Structure formats: structure tokens, C-alpha cells
Amino acid sequence: MIDAPLVLRSTRVSTPEGIRAATVVVADGRIADVLPYDARVPADTTAGSDDPAGPDAPRVADLGDDVLLPGLVDTHVHVNDPGRTEWEGFYSATRAAAAGGVTTLVDMPLNSLPPTTEVAALRTKRGVARGKAHVDTGFWGGAVPGNVADLRPLHEAGVFGFKCFLSPSGVDEFPPLDPAGLESALAEIASFDGLLIVHAEDPDRLAAASPPTGGRYADFLASRPRGAETDAIARLVDAAARFDARVHVLHLSAADALPLIAAAQRDGVRVTAETCPHFLTLTAEEVPDGATEFKCCPPIRERANQDALWQGLADGTVSCVVSDHSPCTAELKTADFGSAWGGISSLQLGLPAVWTEARRRGHGLDDVVRWMSAGPAALAGLSAKGAIAPGRDADFAVFAPEETFTVDPAVLHHRNQVTAYAGRTLHGVVRSSWLRGVQIADHGQPLRKTGRLIERTTS
């Protein structure tokens, strides 16, 4: 059977020039052309060789008024596989991604056993992931004390960059870098123009704060002060400037750091930043005591802080919105904020969560695409992802932005249905997801595993 091209037509297609009516032509897994909406194409030929249009005519999918978006790119996902597969896993994580309109994800190097801090561990992780991916899946390496000699080999093996912590990570096998270790890693990574992505909280500030115990969210919030982020980011920016290194601030929570990041960017320091759906949509004021499904590090902060984060997105200081999907088993979410595992599960829900708040604040879907698809693709150097334009991969999310739904954890594809979004009504329904022109999810149900394991050198 001939693999005929695919045509997707919608009155609303998100292109680099804006949302417009268009006809998108797909061939060999890539976008061949973006044509006017009323462009003539051969008739839909589901009938086969006796159809007058011929057996090689394109399949035509008319999406009506649903919006055709580029597939989302989530560069911050903890899959936890191998070693902690009961927390998540490549099969379940990529199913959830496909259902939520995420067509590419990059897996974090920790919470799996072994962590991805040497090439042998990367090979192990790829071996476990192979054959399980519903979406394209890449990998970050890790920078930890004592592995400077492993960084270049990992880079040459195709990781997209290196994650480090400046404070304890929460797992013993992935310790933080002290100031000397940060400089050693940066010097090595800068020598091959790699990328260091950083969990930036200052350990001294955290140690000086009162440790959280019990179920009061206010106590947990006080244990992760904003100054811990600003101090760590200041040190990171200074080191990046001295080594002319590329650095990226992960999961920015404290808006106090935005002026510092913006000033560094104006001065030519190669620093970028991301934030996450939970920081943009949830606030400290609404977290019930004992509700540790809201626990993450750095923490969900106050409403005024959230307003400032949205401003940082609007002015471009923050360029990415990614999930930081960090799941665990239900029993690890104890009612004690001191002992509960910290992490928000949102891989399947990021697009509607962000769109719900973005539309309320007057932002358009083009903004959401810039933050959740184009920005993360640019961060990872995925030049074939992140836009509906000729030559790009035919990765799409079909989205109904005016529809609403109430989050039912039981229908999520995450391995553990624990989420801070339970019971919330969100705007925007993902109708379907497509990877290189193949439909991989339909109305929240994953259909097939066509994801590839991708490397940094993949174009």
C-alpha cells in the first residue's frame, strides 16, 4: 500500500506568522507546504484504487474550527525509568504525553537508577526506553561531583545537555555541585559549547531556614525562601559570564530573580529560563494544609509572585513553559510536607492548564505555542520541532480551546493518578496528537508507539 501524503485543513492553524486558516500538506513525515485554506487538493481517497482521484491521492482531514498547533516539546520530564519504574516509566509517561498534545519530551537524568551521569547509564536508559515510546524521546545527562571526565563523552553520545543541582536533589545518587564543582563543570561544558541546566537554590539559604514538619503549607513555603533562588541564580550568572557558558535556569519559581536574569541577558550572558504550569496556575493561598500533591521544590508561591512570572513570560525573560513532571507513588505523598516526595504530575495536563490562565490574562494561543513548543525546541536545539512550517516534522496537537473539562485523575495515563489539578475545570481539550504525520492519540486515548529515541545531533 502506497503511503500517500496527508493533508490537514483547519480554519485556525498556528503558524510562525500567526493563527490563520490554512491547509497543511504532509509527506514523508515532514511538513511539505502550508497553503491557503481553499487550496485545491485531490479528493479524500479512503475508497482505494477504484476511486477516480487515484490510490496515491492524499488523505484529507478537515479539522473544522479546531486549532492545529505544533506538537508541544517538554524538555523537563522525570520518567524515573529504570530503577523507580513504579513511579512512572517510558511507556506510561509517553502515553500521557501523547494524550496531552506533547509529541517530544526530554528525560531528566535523575530519579532513575542508575542516573544518567556516564555513557554506560545512558545506554542502559536507551535500552529500557526502546520500543516503549509513544512520542519522540531524548535525554539529558547529569553533572555531579567527580564526573567532569564523563561530560564530553556524554555530549558526544547525544545528550541534549547536563543537569546539575546547587542544593540537595532529594536522592543520594545525584548529589549537588558546590561552587568549585560548578566552575569545573562549566569550564568543561563551555569547552565544547554544551548546555548546563540548573536547579538553582542556594544550600546555605535553605539550611538557614526553618525545616518543614507537619501539614501546614505555610511552613513548607517558608522553608524554601525566594532568596535561595536569587542567590543561586546570581552565582550561576556570574560563572556563566566568566566562562562564556550556556546556562539555563530550571523551574523558576521566585519572580525576584527576573530582573537579575533580564540584566544578564542584556549584557550578553548566555542564560535562559523556564517556568512551569503549576507556578503559573496554582497559588500558595489556595493550597490546603496536608495537600502534599501540591509540594514541589522550589515551591508554588503567592499570587503576586505569579503575576510577576507572567510578566516575565510576556517580556521574554522567561522563554519556556515545561512540566517538571515529577511523579511518585501515592504512598510517598504523605500528609507531612517535610517527608512527602516533592513533585507535581502534570505531563498530560500542561496545555489546558496553561491555556486556562493565559486566556484569562489576555494571552493568545500563539503565546502558548511560543512558550510550550517553539521555546523548548530552541533550548534543546531541535530545529525540526516547534513550528508548523515547511521542512519541520509533522508533529501536531489538534486543540479545541473553547471547550472545558473537569480533571478526573482516574482517566490520566500517568502511572500514578496523583495530581494537584484534580477537580479543576480547565479550558481546552486536546482532540488528537500526530507524530511525523501519524496520529498517535485520539480524544485522550493513545493509539500507537511510533516515537523515536532522539539525540542532540538530530535535526
Coordinates of C-alpha atoms in Angstrom, one line a residue:
M1 CA 0.0 0.0 0.0
I2 CA 1.4 3.4 -1.0
D3 CA 2.0 5.8 1.8
A4 CA 0.1 8.7 0.4
P5 CA 0.6 12.2 1.7
L6 CA -1.6 13.7 4.3
V7 CA -3.5 17.0 4.2
L8 CA -4.8 18.7 7.4
R9 CA -7.1 21.6 6.9
S10 CA -8.4 24.0 9.6
T11 CA -9.8 27.5 9.9
R12 CA -7.2 28.0 12.6
V13 CA -3.6 26.9 12.1
S14 CA -0.8 28.2 14.3
T15 CA 2.0 29.3 12.0
P16 CA 5.1 31.4 12.7
E17 CA 3.1 34.3 11.1
G18 CA 0.2 33.8 13.4
I19 CA -3.0 31.8 13.5
R20 CA -4.8 31.7 10.2
A21 CA -6.9 29.4 8.0
A22 CA -4.6 27.0 6.2
T23 CA -4.1 23.7 4.5
V24 CA -1.0 21.8 5.7
V25 CA 0.5 19.2 3.4
V26 CA 2.5 16.3 4.9
A27 CA 4.8 14.0 3.1
D28 CA 7.4 11.5 4.4
G29 CA 6.7 12.6 8.0
R30 CA 7.5 16.3 7.4
I31 CA 5.5 19.4 6.5
A32 CA 5.8 19.8 2.8
D33 CA 3.8 23.0 2.5
V34 CA 1.4 25.3 4.3
L35 CA -1.1 26.5 1.7
P36 CA -4.1 28.8 1.7
Y37 CA -7.2 27.3 3.3
D38 CA -9.0 27.0 0.0
A39 CA -6.1 25.5 -1.9
R40 CA -7.2 22.6 -4.2
V41 CA -6.1 19.1 -3.2
P42 CA -7.2 15.8 -4.6
A43 CA -10.3 14.3 -3.0
D44 CA -10.1 12.1 0.1
T45 CA -9.5 8.6 -1.2
T46 CA -10.4 6.2 1.5
A47 CA -12.1 4.1 -1.2
G48 CA -8.8 2.8 -2.7
S49 CA -7.7 2.2 -6.2
D50 CA -11.1 2.5 -7.9
D51 CA -11.5 6.0 -6.7
P52 CA -11.3 8.5 -9.5
A53 CA -8.8 10.6 -7.6
G54 CA -6.4 7.6 -7.7
P55 CA -4.8 5.5 -5.0
D56 CA -1.9 7.9 -4.4
A57 CA -4.1 10.9 -3.6
P58 CA -3.7 12.5 -0.2
R59 CA -5.7 11.6 2.9
V60 CA -7.6 14.8 3.8
A61 CA -8.6 15.5 7.4
D62 CA -10.8 18.5 7.8
L63 CA -10.5 19.7 11.4
G64 CA -13.2 22.4 11.1
D65 CA -12.6 25.2 13.6
D66 CA -10.3 23.1 15.9
V67 CA -6.9 24.7 16.2
L68 CA -3.9 22.9 14.6
L69 CA -0.9 23.5 16.9
P70 CA 2.6 22.3 16.6
G71 CA 3.2 19.4 18.9
L72 CA 4.4 20.5 22.3
V73 CA 8.0 20.0 23.3
D74 CA 8.5 19.2 27.0
T75 CA 12.2 19.4 28.0
H76 CA 11.6 18.7 31.7
V77 CA 10.2 15.3 32.4
H78 CA 11.2 12.8 35.1
V79 CA 10.4 9.4 33.7
N80 CA 12.2 7.6 36.5
D81 CA 12.9 4.5 34.4
P82 CA 14.8 2.2 35.1
G83 CA 15.0 1.8 38.8
R84 CA 11.9 3.7 40.0
T85 CA 9.5 2.5 37.3
E86 CA 6.8 2.1 39.9
W87 CA 6.8 6.0 40.0
E88 CA 6.4 6.3 36.2
G89 CA 8.1 4.7 33.2
F90 CA 8.7 5.3 29.5
Y91 CA 5.5 3.5 28.4
S92 CA 3.2 5.4 30.8
A93 CA 4.9 8.7 30.5
T94 CA 4.9 8.8 26.8
R95 CA 1.2 7.7 26.7
A96 CA 0.3 10.6 28.9
A97 CA 2.4 13.0 26.7
A98 CA 0.6 11.8 23.6
A99 CA -2.8 12.2 25.2
G100 CA -1.8 15.8 26.2
G101 CA -0.5 17.0 22.9
V102 CA 3.2 16.6 23.8
T103 CA 5.0 15.0 20.9
T104 CA 8.6 15.3 22.1
L105 CA 10.0 15.0 25.6
V106 CA 13.5 15.1 27.1
D107 CA 14.0 12.9 30.1
M108 CA 15.8 14.2 33.2
P109 CA 19.0 12.3 34.4
L110 CA 17.9 11.6 38.0
N111 CA 15.3 9.6 39.8
S112 CA 16.2 6.7 37.6
L113 CA 18.7 4.1 38.7
P114 CA 21.4 4.5 37.5
P115 CA 21.3 8.2 37.0
T116 CA 22.5 9.4 33.5
T117 CA 25.9 10.6 34.6
E118 CA 28.0 8.4 32.4
V119 CA 27.7 6.8 28.9
A120 CA 27.0 3.3 30.2
A121 CA 24.0 4.6 32.2
L122 CA 22.8 6.4 29.0
R123 CA 23.0 3.2 27.1
T124 CA 21.0 1.4 29.8
K125 CA 18.3 4.0 29.8
R126 CA 18.0 4.0 26.0
G127 CA 17.8 0.2 26.1
V128 CA 14.9 0.4 28.6
A129 CA 13.1 3.1 26.6
R130 CA 13.5 1.4 23.2
G131 CA 10.2 0.2 21.9
K132 CA 8.1 1.9 24.6
A133 CA 7.9 5.4 23.3
H134 CA 4.6 6.9 22.0
V135 CA 6.4 10.2 21.4
D136 CA 10.0 11.3 20.4
T137 CA 12.2 10.9 23.5
G138 CA 15.6 12.4 24.2
F139 CA 17.8 12.5 27.3
W140 CA 19.7 15.0 29.4
G141 CA 23.0 14.0 31.0
G142 CA 23.9 14.8 34.6
A143 CA 26.7 16.9 36.1
V144 CA 27.6 15.6 39.6
P145 CA 30.7 15.7 41.8
G146 CA 33.5 13.7 40.2
N147 CA 32.1 13.2 36.7
V148 CA 33.8 16.0 34.8
A149 CA 35.6 13.4 32.7
D150 CA 32.2 11.9 31.7
L151 CA 30.7 15.1 30.3
R152 CA 32.3 15.3 26.9
P153 CA 31.7 11.5 26.2
L154 CA 28.0 12.0 27.1
H155 CA 27.8 15.1 24.9
E156 CA 29.3 13.0 22.0
A157 CA 26.8 10.3 22.7
G158 CA 24.0 12.7 22.0
V159 CA 22.6 14.0 25.3
F160 CA 21.0 17.5 24.9
G161 CA 22.9 19.0 27.8
F162 CA 23.6 18.5 31.5
K163 CA 21.6 19.0 34.6
C164 CA 23.0 19.9 38.0
F165 CA 21.7 20.8 41.4
L166 CA 23.2 23.5 43.6
S167 CA 21.4 22.2 46.6
P168 CA 20.5 18.6 47.6
S169 CA 18.4 16.9 44.9
G170 CA 16.4 14.6 47.2
V171 CA 18.1 11.4 46.0
D172 CA 21.5 10.4 47.3
E173 CA 22.8 9.1 44.0
F174 CA 22.6 12.6 42.4
P175 CA 24.5 15.0 44.7
P176 CA 24.8 18.7 44.2
L177 CA 27.7 20.7 42.9
D178 CA 29.5 23.0 45.3
P179 CA 30.8 26.3 43.9
A180 CA 34.1 24.8 42.8
G181 CA 32.3 21.8 41.3
L182 CA 30.0 24.2 39.4
E183 CA 33.0 26.0 37.9
S184 CA 34.8 22.8 36.9
A185 CA 31.7 21.5 35.2
L186 CA 31.1 24.8 33.4
A187 CA 34.6 25.1 32.2
E188 CA 34.4 21.6 30.7
I189 CA 30.9 22.1 29.2
A190 CA 31.9 25.5 27.7
S191 CA 34.9 23.9 26.0
F192 CA 32.5 22.1 23.7
D193 CA 29.7 24.7 23.8
G194 CA 27.4 22.5 25.6
L195 CA 24.4 23.5 27.8
L196 CA 24.2 23.3 31.6
I197 CA 20.6 23.3 33.0
V198 CA 20.5 24.1 36.7
H199 CA 18.2 23.6 39.7
A200 CA 19.2 26.9 41.3
E201 CA 18.6 27.1 45.0
D202 CA 21.3 28.1 47.4
P203 CA 22.0 25.4 50.1
D204 CA 23.1 27.9 52.7
R205 CA 19.8 29.8 52.4
L206 CA 17.9 26.6 52.7
A207 CA 19.9 25.4 55.7
A208 CA 19.3 28.7 57.5
A209 CA 15.5 28.4 57.0
S210 CA 13.3 26.5 59.4
P211 CA 12.9 22.9 58.2
P212 CA 9.3 22.0 57.3
T213 CA 7.5 19.5 59.5
G214 CA 3.8 18.7 59.6
G215 CA 1.0 19.6 57.3
R216 CA 1.0 23.4 57.2
Y217 CA 1.8 24.6 53.7
A218 CA 2.9 28.0 55.1
D219 CA 5.7 26.3 57.0
F220 CA 6.9 24.4 53.9
L221 CA 6.8 27.6 51.8
A222 CA 8.9 29.4 54.5
S223 CA 11.5 26.6 54.3
R224 CA 12.2 27.4 50.6
P225 CA 12.7 31.2 50.6
R226 CA 12.8 33.3 47.4
G227 CA 16.3 34.3 48.3
A228 CA 17.6 30.8 47.9
E229 CA 16.7 31.1 44.2
T230 CA 18.0 34.6 43.7
D231 CA 21.3 33.9 45.4
A232 CA 21.9 30.7 43.4
I233 CA 21.0 32.4 40.1
A234 CA 23.3 35.3 40.8
R235 CA 26.2 32.8 41.3
L236 CA 25.2 30.9 38.2
V237 CA 25.1 34.1 36.1
D238 CA 28.4 35.2 37.3
A239 CA 30.1 31.9 36.5
A240 CA 28.4 31.8 33.1
A241 CA 29.7 35.2 32.2
R242 CA 33.3 34.3 33.2
F243 CA 33.3 31.1 31.2
D244 CA 31.1 32.4 28.4
A245 CA 29.0 29.3 29.0
R246 CA 25.4 28.5 28.0
V247 CA 23.2 28.0 31.1
H248 CA 19.5 27.6 31.7
V249 CA 17.6 28.2 34.9
L250 CA 15.2 25.3 35.6
H251 CA 11.6 25.7 37.0
L252 CA 11.9 29.4 38.0
S253 CA 9.6 30.0 40.9
A254 CA 10.8 33.2 42.6
A255 CA 9.9 36.2 40.4
D256 CA 12.5 38.2 42.4
A257 CA 15.2 36.7 40.1
L258 CA 13.6 38.1 36.9
P259 CA 15.5 41.5 37.0
L260 CA 18.8 39.7 37.5
I261 CA 18.2 37.3 34.6
A262 CA 17.0 40.1 32.3
A263 CA 20.0 42.2 33.1
A264 CA 22.3 39.3 32.4
Q265 CA 20.6 38.7 29.1
R266 CA 21.0 42.4 28.1
D267 CA 24.7 42.1 29.0
G268 CA 25.2 39.2 26.6
V269 CA 25.4 36.4 29.2
R270 CA 24.0 33.2 27.6
V271 CA 21.4 32.5 30.2
T272 CA 17.8 31.4 29.6
A273 CA 15.0 30.4 32.0
E274 CA 11.9 28.3 32.2
T275 CA 8.9 28.1 34.5
C276 CA 6.2 25.5 34.9
P277 CA 2.4 25.2 34.6
H278 CA 2.0 24.8 38.4
F279 CA 3.8 28.1 39.1
L280 CA 1.6 29.9 36.6
T281 CA -1.8 28.4 37.5
L282 CA -1.7 27.5 41.2
T283 CA -1.0 29.8 44.2
A284 CA 0.1 29.3 47.8
E285 CA -3.0 30.9 49.0
E286 CA -5.1 28.0 47.7
V287 CA -3.0 25.1 48.8
P288 CA -4.8 23.2 51.7
D289 CA -2.8 22.1 54.6
G290 CA -1.8 18.5 54.2
A291 CA -2.3 18.5 50.5
T292 CA 1.2 17.4 49.5
E293 CA 0.1 16.7 45.9
F294 CA 1.0 20.5 45.7
K295 CA 4.5 20.0 47.1
C296 CA 7.4 20.8 44.7
C297 CA 10.9 22.3 45.0
P298 CA 11.1 25.2 44.5
P299 CA 7.6 25.8 45.8
I300 CA 4.3 27.2 44.5
R301 CA 4.4 30.8 45.7
E302 CA 1.9 33.6 46.3
R303 CA -0.4 35.2 43.8
A304 CA 1.6 38.4 43.5
N305 CA 4.7 36.4 42.7
Q306 CA 2.7 34.5 40.0
D307 CA 1.6 37.8 38.4
A308 CA 5.3 38.8 38.1
L309 CA 6.1 35.4 36.5
W310 CA 3.5 36.0 33.8
Q311 CA 5.1 39.4 33.2
G312 CA 8.5 37.7 32.8
L313 CA 6.9 35.4 30.1
A314 CA 5.3 38.4 28.4
D315 CA 8.5 40.3 28.1
G316 CA 10.6 37.3 27.0
T317 CA 12.9 37.0 30.1
V318 CA 11.4 33.5 30.5
S319 CA 11.3 31.6 27.2
C320 CA 9.9 28.2 28.1
V321 CA 7.0 26.6 30.0
V322 CA 7.6 22.9 30.7
S323 CA 6.0 20.5 33.1
D324 CA 8.8 19.4 35.5
H325 CA 6.6 16.2 35.7
S326 CA 8.0 14.5 38.8
P327 CA 5.6 11.8 39.9
C328 CA 5.8 9.2 42.6
T329 CA 3.6 6.5 44.1
A330 CA 0.6 7.6 46.2
E331 CA 2.1 6.4 49.5
L332 CA 5.0 8.8 49.1
K333 CA 2.7 11.8 49.2
T334 CA 2.2 11.7 52.9
A335 CA 0.3 14.5 54.6
D336 CA 3.6 15.8 56.1
F337 CA 5.2 18.4 53.9
G338 CA 8.6 17.6 55.4
S339 CA 8.6 13.9 54.5
A340 CA 6.4 13.8 51.4
W341 CA 8.0 13.4 48.0
G342 CA 8.2 16.8 46.2
G343 CA 6.9 16.8 42.6
I344 CA 3.9 17.8 40.5
S345 CA 2.4 15.4 38.0
S346 CA 1.1 17.4 35.0
L347 CA 2.5 15.9 31.8
Q348 CA -0.9 15.2 30.3
L349 CA -2.5 18.5 31.6
G350 CA 0.1 21.2 30.9
L351 CA -1.5 22.6 27.7
P352 CA -5.0 23.1 29.1
A353 CA -3.7 24.3 32.5
V354 CA -1.6 27.0 30.9
W355 CA -4.2 27.9 28.3
T356 CA -6.8 28.4 31.0
E357 CA -4.8 31.0 32.8
A358 CA -3.3 32.5 29.7
R359 CA -6.7 33.3 28.1
R360 CA -7.8 34.8 31.4
R361 CA -4.9 37.1 31.3
G362 CA -5.4 38.1 27.7
H363 CA -2.7 36.0 26.0
G364 CA -3.4 34.1 22.8
L365 CA -2.6 30.6 21.7
D366 CA 0.4 31.9 19.7
D367 CA 1.9 32.9 23.0
V368 CA 1.3 29.4 24.4
V369 CA 2.9 27.9 21.3
R370 CA 5.9 30.1 21.8
W371 CA 6.3 29.1 25.4
M372 CA 5.5 25.4 25.2
S373 CA 6.7 24.3 21.7
A374 CA 9.0 26.8 20.0
G375 CA 10.9 27.9 23.1
P376 CA 11.7 24.4 24.4
A377 CA 12.6 23.2 20.9
A378 CA 15.0 26.0 20.6
L379 CA 16.5 25.3 24.0
A380 CA 17.3 21.7 23.1
G381 CA 18.4 22.6 19.5
L382 CA 15.5 20.6 18.0
S383 CA 15.4 22.5 14.7
A384 CA 12.8 20.2 13.2
K385 CA 10.3 20.7 16.0
G386 CA 8.3 23.6 17.4
A387 CA 6.6 25.1 14.4
I388 CA 4.1 24.4 11.6
A389 CA 6.3 25.4 8.7
P390 CA 7.7 23.6 5.6
G391 CA 10.6 21.3 6.4
R392 CA 9.6 20.7 10.0
D393 CA 8.5 17.4 11.5
A394 CA 4.7 16.9 11.0
D395 CA 4.1 16.9 14.8
F396 CA 0.7 18.4 15.7
A397 CA -1.8 18.8 18.5
V398 CA -5.4 19.4 17.5
F399 CA -6.9 21.6 20.2
A400 CA -10.4 22.8 21.0
P401 CA -9.6 25.9 23.0
E402 CA -13.2 26.9 23.9
E403 CA -14.3 23.6 25.4
T404 CA -13.9 22.8 29.1
F405 CA -13.4 19.7 31.1
T406 CA -13.0 18.8 34.8
V407 CA -9.8 16.9 35.7
D408 CA -10.6 13.3 36.7
P409 CA -7.3 11.7 37.9
A410 CA -8.8 8.2 37.0
V411 CA -8.6 9.0 33.3
L412 CA -5.0 10.2 33.3
H413 CA -2.4 8.0 31.7
H414 CA 0.3 8.8 34.4
R415 CA 1.2 5.6 36.2
N416 CA 0.1 7.1 39.5
Q417 CA -3.1 9.2 39.3
V418 CA -1.9 11.8 41.9
T419 CA -2.3 15.4 40.6
A420 CA -2.7 18.9 42.1
Y421 CA -5.2 19.6 39.3
A422 CA -7.8 17.0 40.5
G423 CA -11.3 18.5 40.3
R424 CA -10.3 21.7 38.5
T425 CA -12.2 22.8 35.4
L426 CA -9.8 23.7 32.6
H427 CA -10.3 25.3 29.2
G428 CA -9.0 23.5 26.1
V429 CA -9.4 19.9 25.0
V430 CA -6.7 18.0 23.1
R431 CA -8.7 16.2 20.3
S432 CA -5.7 14.4 18.8
S433 CA -1.9 14.3 18.5
W434 CA 0.2 13.5 15.5
L435 CA 3.9 12.5 15.3
R436 CA 5.5 12.8 11.9
G437 CA 2.1 12.6 10.2
V438 CA 0.9 9.6 12.1
Q439 CA -2.0 10.0 14.6
I440 CA -0.8 8.8 18.0
A441 CA -3.7 9.8 20.2
D442 CA -7.4 10.4 19.7
H443 CA -9.7 12.1 22.3
G444 CA -7.3 11.3 25.1
Q445 CA -6.6 7.8 24.1
P446 CA -3.1 6.9 22.9
L447 CA -3.2 4.8 19.7
R448 CA 0.3 3.6 18.8
K449 CA 4.0 3.7 19.7
T450 CA 5.8 5.5 16.9
G451 CA 8.2 7.6 19.0
R452 CA 11.9 7.6 18.3
L453 CA 14.8 7.9 20.6
I454 CA 16.4 11.2 19.5
E455 CA 19.8 12.6 20.1
R456 CA 21.2 16.1 20.2
T457 CA 22.6 15.9 16.7
T458 CA 19.1 15.0 15.3
S459 CA 17.9 17.8 13.0

